[in-house]
Amino acid sequence: YDPNYDTSRQDHLSLLGELRRAVDQDELRLYYQPKVHLASATVGACEALIRWRHPSRGVVPPADFIPFAEHTGYIKVLTRWVLEESIRQCGIWRAQGLALRVSVNISTRDLMTHELPDIVSQLLEKYGSPADMLCLEITESGFMEDPAHALRILEQLHAIGVHLSIDDYGTGYSSLSYIARLPVDELKIDRSFVMRMTKDDTTS
């Protein structure tokens, strides 16, 4: 039990209530963090990062509202919003001649739903964005909750043409032999393994 995630606290209930209005009141924003190819020093991709510009609290960081959204199931609404905004932006960039693959984080709850592939497919068609311009990032713990179901969803997304990435690898309990069975294009090692590799021989 962690009291920091107790959604029965009055301040947390207030924040969740305000978050439910944030989508309708256009308070959410996406910031796109570029991914630089070190060999060529070019930017060919970016990651969509959600921020909440609260009218009285100021900018609310994701760590202050994402865990509660996941706990209550409201994360599905946020994910749908992020997917639509990022795919729409990808379509705009493409029309301007800018080919940037956009990465979007998908929560465990999102991956456990059957509708995710259909939602992604419909949004790609709606905004005229190629499937390979979207990359969905799933945490290692996300697909380990129900590996069989997660594999089916990932295979459907792969069939659409969407790129798939495993995020924060190394913090869970999956083996590389299991990862090899997944239709993923990218494996992102958790930062705890690399942040000190220039100073600590045990991490290199």
PDB file of C-alpha atoms in Angstrom:
ATOM      1  CA  TYR A   1       0.000   0.000   0.000  1.00  0.00           C
ATOM      2  CA  ASP A   2       1.285   3.442  -0.954  1.00  0.00           C
ATOM      3  CA  PRO A   3      -0.672   6.384   0.517  1.00  0.00           C
ATOM      4  CA  ASN A   4       0.615   8.613  -2.290  1.00  0.00           C
ATOM      5  CA  TYR A   5      -1.717   6.787  -4.694  1.00  0.00           C
ATOM      6  CA  ASP A   6      -4.753   6.788  -2.408  1.00  0.00           C
ATOM      7  CA  THR A   7      -7.523   8.168  -4.615  1.00  0.00           C
ATOM      8  CA  SER A   8      -9.860   8.542  -1.627  1.00  0.00           C
ATOM      9  CA  ARG A   9      -7.924  11.568  -0.406  1.00  0.00           C
ATOM     10  CA  GLN A  10      -9.829  14.792  -0.923  1.00  0.00           C
ATOM     11  CA  ASP A  11      -7.096  16.495  -2.947  1.00  0.00           C
ATOM     12  CA  HIS A  12      -6.773  13.476  -5.229  1.00  0.00           C
ATOM     13  CA  LEU A  13     -10.532  13.270  -5.736  1.00  0.00           C
ATOM     14  CA  SER A  14     -10.553  16.964  -6.608  1.00  0.00           C
ATOM     15  CA  LEU A  15      -7.723  16.517  -9.097  1.00  0.00           C
ATOM     16  CA  LEU A  16      -9.446  13.550 -10.743  1.00  0.00           C
ATOM     17  CA  GLY A  17     -12.658  15.500 -11.063  1.00  0.00           C
ATOM     18  CA  GLU A  18     -10.793  18.362 -12.708  1.00  0.00           C
ATOM     19  CA  LEU A  19      -8.944  15.961 -14.989  1.00  0.00           C
ATOM     20  CA  ARG A  20     -12.242  14.664 -16.338  1.00  0.00           C
ATOM     21  CA  ARG A  21     -13.018  18.225 -17.442  1.00  0.00           C
ATOM     22  CA  ALA A  22      -9.537  18.903 -18.794  1.00  0.00           C
ATOM     23  CA  VAL A  23     -10.149  17.115 -22.104  1.00  0.00           C
ATOM     24  CA  ASP A  24     -13.393  18.978 -22.808  1.00  0.00           C
ATOM     25  CA  GLN A  25     -11.921  22.324 -21.755  1.00  0.00           C
ATOM     26  CA  ASP A  26      -8.809  21.934 -23.923  1.00  0.00           C
ATOM     27  CA  GLU A  27      -6.354  22.074 -21.029  1.00  0.00           C
ATOM     28  CA  LEU A  28      -4.167  19.175 -22.181  1.00  0.00           C
ATOM     29  CA  ARG A  29      -1.146  19.714 -24.402  1.00  0.00           C
ATOM     30  CA  LEU A  30       1.290  17.464 -26.225  1.00  0.00           C
ATOM     31  CA  TYR A  31       4.964  18.289 -26.383  1.00  0.00           C
ATOM     32  CA  TYR A  32       7.112  16.433 -28.891  1.00  0.00           C
ATOM     33  CA  GLN A  33      10.555  15.399 -27.697  1.00  0.00           C
ATOM     34  CA  PRO A  34      12.862  14.826 -30.684  1.00  0.00           C
ATOM     35  CA  LYS A  35      14.838  11.612 -31.139  1.00  0.00           C
ATOM     36  CA  VAL A  36      18.218  12.325 -32.673  1.00  0.00           C
ATOM     37  CA  HIS A  37      20.068   9.760 -34.791  1.00  0.00           C
ATOM     38  CA  LEU A  38      23.600  10.018 -33.410  1.00  0.00           C
ATOM     39  CA  ALA A  39      25.367   8.836 -36.572  1.00  0.00           C
ATOM     40  CA  SER A  40      23.796  11.483 -38.806  1.00  0.00           C
ATOM     41  CA  ALA A  41      22.702  14.090 -36.217  1.00  0.00           C
ATOM     42  CA  THR A  42      19.253  14.129 -37.852  1.00  0.00           C
ATOM     43  CA  VAL A  43      15.807  13.974 -36.281  1.00  0.00           C
ATOM     44  CA  GLY A  44      13.553  11.316 -37.758  1.00  0.00           C
ATOM     45  CA  ALA A  45      11.246  10.648 -34.843  1.00  0.00           C
ATOM     46  CA  CYS A  46       9.815  12.161 -31.689  1.00  0.00           C
ATOM     47  CA  GLU A  47       7.935  11.125 -28.567  1.00  0.00           C
ATOM     48  CA  ALA A  48       4.582  12.631 -27.594  1.00  0.00           C
ATOM     49  CA  LEU A  49       4.578  13.805 -23.968  1.00  0.00           C
ATOM     50  CA  ILE A  50       1.353  14.907 -22.311  1.00  0.00           C
ATOM     51  CA  ARG A  51       1.155  17.972 -20.076  1.00  0.00           C
ATOM     52  CA  TRP A  52      -1.809  19.462 -18.252  1.00  0.00           C
ATOM     53  CA  ARG A  53      -2.041  23.250 -18.224  1.00  0.00           C
ATOM     54  CA  HIS A  54      -4.358  23.701 -15.270  1.00  0.00           C
ATOM     55  CA  PRO A  55      -6.058  27.129 -15.020  1.00  0.00           C
ATOM     56  CA  SER A  56      -5.132  27.559 -11.344  1.00  0.00           C
ATOM     57  CA  ARG A  57      -2.499  24.901 -10.568  1.00  0.00           C
ATOM     58  CA  GLY A  58      -0.294  25.782 -13.512  1.00  0.00           C
ATOM     59  CA  VAL A  59       1.470  23.021 -15.417  1.00  0.00           C
ATOM     60  CA  VAL A  60       0.692  19.683 -13.761  1.00  0.00           C
ATOM     61  CA  PRO A  61       3.366  17.036 -14.552  1.00  0.00           C
ATOM     62  CA  PRO A  62       2.240  13.556 -15.671  1.00  0.00           C
ATOM     63  CA  ALA A  63       3.499  11.937 -12.467  1.00  0.00           C
ATOM     64  CA  ASP A  64       0.844  13.907 -10.571  1.00  0.00           C
ATOM     65  CA  PHE A  65      -2.143  12.654 -12.554  1.00  0.00           C
ATOM     66  CA  ILE A  66      -1.293   9.635 -14.745  1.00  0.00           C
ATOM     67  CA  PRO A  67      -1.106   7.109 -11.836  1.00  0.00           C
ATOM     68  CA  PHE A  68      -4.564   8.148 -10.636  1.00  0.00           C
ATOM     69  CA  ALA A  69      -5.979   8.031 -14.160  1.00  0.00           C
ATOM     70  CA  GLU A  70      -4.648   4.468 -14.475  1.00  0.00           C
ATOM     71  CA  HIS A  71      -6.072   3.493 -11.091  1.00  0.00           C
ATOM     72  CA  THR A  72      -9.569   4.702 -11.988  1.00  0.00           C
ATOM     73  CA  GLY A  73      -9.588   3.572 -15.620  1.00  0.00           C
ATOM     74  CA  TYR A  74      -9.745   7.147 -16.928  1.00  0.00           C
ATOM     75  CA  ILE A  75      -6.393   6.496 -18.592  1.00  0.00           C
ATOM     76  CA  LYS A  76      -8.314   5.093 -21.578  1.00  0.00           C
ATOM     77  CA  VAL A  77      -9.812   8.519 -22.229  1.00  0.00           C
ATOM     78  CA  LEU A  78      -6.402  10.178 -21.969  1.00  0.00           C
ATOM     79  CA  THR A  79      -4.798   7.595 -24.255  1.00  0.00           C
ATOM     80  CA  ARG A  80      -7.514   8.099 -26.861  1.00  0.00           C
ATOM     81  CA  TRP A  81      -6.911  11.863 -26.707  1.00  0.00           C
ATOM     82  CA  VAL A  82      -3.124  11.466 -27.025  1.00  0.00           C
ATOM     83  CA  LEU A  83      -3.483   9.026 -29.917  1.00  0.00           C
ATOM     84  CA  GLU A  84      -5.832  11.317 -31.814  1.00  0.00           C
ATOM     85  CA  GLU A  85      -3.746  14.452 -31.259  1.00  0.00           C
ATOM     86  CA  SER A  86      -0.434  12.800 -32.147  1.00  0.00           C
ATOM     87  CA  ILE A  87      -1.812  11.051 -35.240  1.00  0.00           C
ATOM     88  CA  ARG A  88      -3.477  14.296 -36.341  1.00  0.00           C
ATOM     89  CA  GLN A  89      -0.163  16.140 -35.921  1.00  0.00           C
ATOM     90  CA  CYS A  90       1.641  13.384 -37.810  1.00  0.00           C
ATOM     91  CA  GLY A  91      -0.769  13.876 -40.691  1.00  0.00           C
ATOM     92  CA  ILE A  92      -0.110  17.631 -40.688  1.00  0.00           C
ATOM     93  CA  TRP A  93       3.644  17.093 -40.739  1.00  0.00           C
ATOM     94  CA  ARG A  94       3.313  14.611 -43.589  1.00  0.00           C
ATOM     95  CA  ALA A  95       1.294  17.114 -45.641  1.00  0.00           C
ATOM     96  CA  GLN A  96       4.121  19.608 -45.067  1.00  0.00           C
ATOM     97  CA  GLY A  97       6.696  17.108 -46.310  1.00  0.00           C
ATOM     98  CA  LEU A  98       8.044  16.312 -42.846  1.00  0.00           C
ATOM     99  CA  ALA A  99       8.347  12.586 -42.124  1.00  0.00           C
ATOM    100  CA  LEU A 100       8.490  12.177 -38.351  1.00  0.00           C
ATOM    101  CA  ARG A 101       7.538   8.971 -36.598  1.00  0.00           C
ATOM    102  CA  VAL A 102       5.652   9.741 -33.388  1.00  0.00           C
ATOM    103  CA  SER A 103       5.927   7.498 -30.325  1.00  0.00           C
ATOM    104  CA  VAL A 104       2.982   7.243 -27.929  1.00  0.00           C
ATOM    105  CA  ASN A 105       2.989   5.496 -24.560  1.00  0.00           C
ATOM    106  CA  ILE A 106       0.300   2.872 -24.044  1.00  0.00           C
ATOM    107  CA  SER A 107      -0.725   1.842 -20.534  1.00  0.00           C
ATOM    108  CA  THR A 108      -1.449  -1.664 -19.293  1.00  0.00           C
ATOM    109  CA  ARG A 109      -5.185  -0.943 -19.233  1.00  0.00           C
ATOM    110  CA  ASP A 110      -5.052   0.154 -22.874  1.00  0.00           C
ATOM    111  CA  LEU A 111      -3.249  -3.005 -23.910  1.00  0.00           C
ATOM    112  CA  MET A 112      -5.814  -5.156 -22.112  1.00  0.00           C
ATOM    113  CA  THR A 113      -8.704  -3.796 -24.202  1.00  0.00           C
ATOM    114  CA  HIS A 114      -9.845  -5.439 -27.438  1.00  0.00           C
ATOM    115  CA  GLU A 115     -10.668  -2.109 -29.102  1.00  0.00           C
ATOM    116  CA  LEU A 116      -7.142  -0.685 -29.285  1.00  0.00           C
ATOM    117  CA  PRO A 117      -6.251  -1.955 -32.805  1.00  0.00           C
ATOM    118  CA  ASP A 118      -9.563  -0.700 -34.207  1.00  0.00           C
ATOM    119  CA  ILE A 119      -9.150   2.705 -32.546  1.00  0.00           C
ATOM    120  CA  VAL A 120      -5.639   3.096 -33.952  1.00  0.00           C
ATOM    121  CA  SER A 121      -6.694   1.967 -37.428  1.00  0.00           C
ATOM    122  CA  GLN A 122      -9.653   4.376 -37.514  1.00  0.00           C
ATOM    123  CA  LEU A 123      -7.545   7.348 -36.403  1.00  0.00           C
ATOM    124  CA  LEU A 124      -4.826   6.621 -38.962  1.00  0.00           C
ATOM    125  CA  GLU A 125      -7.442   6.544 -41.716  1.00  0.00           C
ATOM    126  CA  LYS A 126      -9.189   9.663 -40.409  1.00  0.00           C
ATOM    127  CA  TYR A 127      -6.053  11.821 -40.528  1.00  0.00           C
ATOM    128  CA  GLY A 128      -4.355  10.215 -43.513  1.00  0.00           C
ATOM    129  CA  SER A 129      -1.295   9.210 -41.551  1.00  0.00           C
ATOM    130  CA  PRO A 130       0.731   6.121 -42.611  1.00  0.00           C
ATOM    131  CA  ALA A 131       0.738   3.371 -39.999  1.00  0.00           C
ATOM    132  CA  ASP A 132       4.545   3.176 -39.961  1.00  0.00           C
ATOM    133  CA  MET A 133       4.686   6.794 -38.779  1.00  0.00           C
ATOM    134  CA  LEU A 134       3.204   5.713 -35.436  1.00  0.00           C
ATOM    135  CA  CYS A 135       5.123   3.847 -32.740  1.00  0.00           C
ATOM    136  CA  LEU A 136       3.334   2.517 -29.673  1.00  0.00           C
ATOM    137  CA  GLU A 137       5.466   2.077 -26.557  1.00  0.00           C
ATOM    138  CA  ILE A 138       4.388  -0.587 -24.075  1.00  0.00           C
ATOM    139  CA  THR A 139       6.075  -1.096 -20.721  1.00  0.00           C
ATOM    140  CA  GLU A 140       7.448  -4.514 -19.919  1.00  0.00           C
ATOM    141  CA  SER A 141       5.081  -4.914 -16.960  1.00  0.00           C
ATOM    142  CA  GLY A 142       2.164  -4.039 -19.252  1.00  0.00           C
ATOM    143  CA  PHE A 143       2.324  -7.142 -21.425  1.00  0.00           C
ATOM    144  CA  MET A 144       3.337  -9.455 -18.579  1.00  0.00           C
ATOM    145  CA  GLU A 145      -0.030  -8.998 -16.832  1.00  0.00           C
ATOM    146  CA  ASP A 146      -1.723 -11.189 -19.458  1.00  0.00           C
ATOM    147  CA  PRO A 147       0.938 -12.306 -21.967  1.00  0.00           C
ATOM    148  CA  ALA A 148      -1.429 -14.294 -24.213  1.00  0.00           C
ATOM    149  CA  HIS A 149      -3.884 -11.424 -24.602  1.00  0.00           C
ATOM    150  CA  ALA A 150      -1.094  -8.872 -25.017  1.00  0.00           C
ATOM    151  CA  LEU A 151       0.461 -10.973 -27.773  1.00  0.00           C
ATOM    152  CA  ARG A 152      -2.833 -11.065 -29.696  1.00  0.00           C
ATOM    153  CA  ILE A 153      -3.243  -7.279 -29.456  1.00  0.00           C
ATOM    154  CA  LEU A 154       0.375  -6.652 -30.457  1.00  0.00           C
ATOM    155  CA  GLU A 155       0.035  -8.976 -33.445  1.00  0.00           C
ATOM    156  CA  GLN A 156      -3.060  -7.074 -34.597  1.00  0.00           C
ATOM    157  CA  LEU A 157      -1.256  -3.742 -34.254  1.00  0.00           C
ATOM    158  CA  HIS A 158       1.740  -5.163 -36.099  1.00  0.00           C
ATOM    159  CA  ALA A 159      -0.548  -6.313 -38.916  1.00  0.00           C
ATOM    160  CA  ILE A 160      -1.812  -2.747 -39.290  1.00  0.00           C
ATOM    161  CA  GLY A 161       1.780  -1.636 -39.839  1.00  0.00           C
ATOM    162  CA  VAL A 162       2.307   0.242 -36.587  1.00  0.00           C
ATOM    163  CA  HIS A 163       5.793   0.165 -35.058  1.00  0.00           C
ATOM    164  CA  LEU A 164       5.968  -1.341 -31.570  1.00  0.00           C
ATOM    165  CA  SER A 165       8.433  -0.666 -28.790  1.00  0.00           C
ATOM    166  CA  ILE A 166       9.044  -2.220 -25.378  1.00  0.00           C
ATOM    167  CA  ASP A 167       9.739   0.565 -22.896  1.00  0.00           C
ATOM    168  CA  ASP A 168      11.597   0.338 -19.563  1.00  0.00           C
ATOM    169  CA  TYR A 169      12.914  -3.136 -20.352  1.00  0.00           C
ATOM    170  CA  GLY A 170      14.771  -4.703 -17.449  1.00  0.00           C
ATOM    171  CA  THR A 171      12.446  -3.614 -14.657  1.00  0.00           C
ATOM    172  CA  GLY A 172      10.114  -6.617 -14.963  1.00  0.00           C
ATOM    173  CA  TYR A 173      10.514 -10.370 -15.140  1.00  0.00           C
ATOM    174  CA  SER A 174      10.260 -11.204 -18.828  1.00  0.00           C
ATOM    175  CA  SER A 175      13.046 -13.108 -20.508  1.00  0.00           C
ATOM    176  CA  LEU A 176      14.681 -12.287 -23.823  1.00  0.00           C
ATOM    177  CA  SER A 177      13.302 -15.559 -25.185  1.00  0.00           C
ATOM    178  CA  TYR A 178       9.774 -14.276 -24.552  1.00  0.00           C
ATOM    179  CA  ILE A 179      10.586 -10.839 -25.995  1.00  0.00           C
ATOM    180  CA  ALA A 180      11.838 -12.552 -29.156  1.00  0.00           C
ATOM    181  CA  ARG A 181       8.312 -13.906 -29.744  1.00  0.00           C
ATOM    182  CA  LEU A 182       6.756 -10.448 -29.708  1.00  0.00           C
ATOM    183  CA  PRO A 183       6.315  -8.516 -32.985  1.00  0.00           C
ATOM    184  CA  VAL A 184       8.246  -5.503 -31.684  1.00  0.00           C
ATOM    185  CA  ASP A 185      10.663  -3.259 -33.565  1.00  0.00           C
ATOM    186  CA  GLU A 186      12.444  -1.609 -30.655  1.00  0.00           C
ATOM    187  CA  LEU A 187      13.663  -2.455 -27.175  1.00  0.00           C
ATOM    188  CA  LYS A 188      14.316   0.463 -24.837  1.00  0.00           C
ATOM    189  CA  ILE A 189      16.565  -0.453 -21.913  1.00  0.00           C
ATOM    190  CA  ASP A 190      15.448   1.125 -18.637  1.00  0.00           C
ATOM    191  CA  ARG A 191      17.503   4.171 -17.726  1.00  0.00           C
ATOM    192  CA  SER A 192      18.569   2.623 -14.407  1.00  0.00           C
ATOM    193  CA  PHE A 193      20.887   0.375 -16.450  1.00  0.00           C
ATOM    194  CA  VAL A 194      22.509   3.102 -18.522  1.00  0.00           C
ATOM    195  CA  MET A 195      22.492   6.369 -16.590  1.00  0.00           C
ATOM    196  CA  ARG A 196      25.793   5.540 -14.842  1.00  0.00           C
ATOM    197  CA  MET A 197      27.480   3.425 -17.484  1.00  0.00           C
ATOM    198  CA  THR A 198      30.255   5.986 -18.086  1.00  0.00           C
ATOM    199  CA  LYS A 199      31.160   5.881 -14.382  1.00  0.00           C
ATOM    200  CA  ASP A 200      30.323   2.336 -13.312  1.00  0.00           C
ATOM    201  CA  ASP A 201      32.042  -0.643 -14.966  1.00  0.00           C
ATOM    202  CA  THR A 202      29.302  -3.034 -13.819  1.00  0.00           C
ATOM    203  CA  THR A 203      26.723  -1.352 -16.092  1.00  0.00           C
ATOM    204  CA  SER A 204      28.768  -1.299 -19.288  1.00  0.00           C
TER     205      SER A 204
END
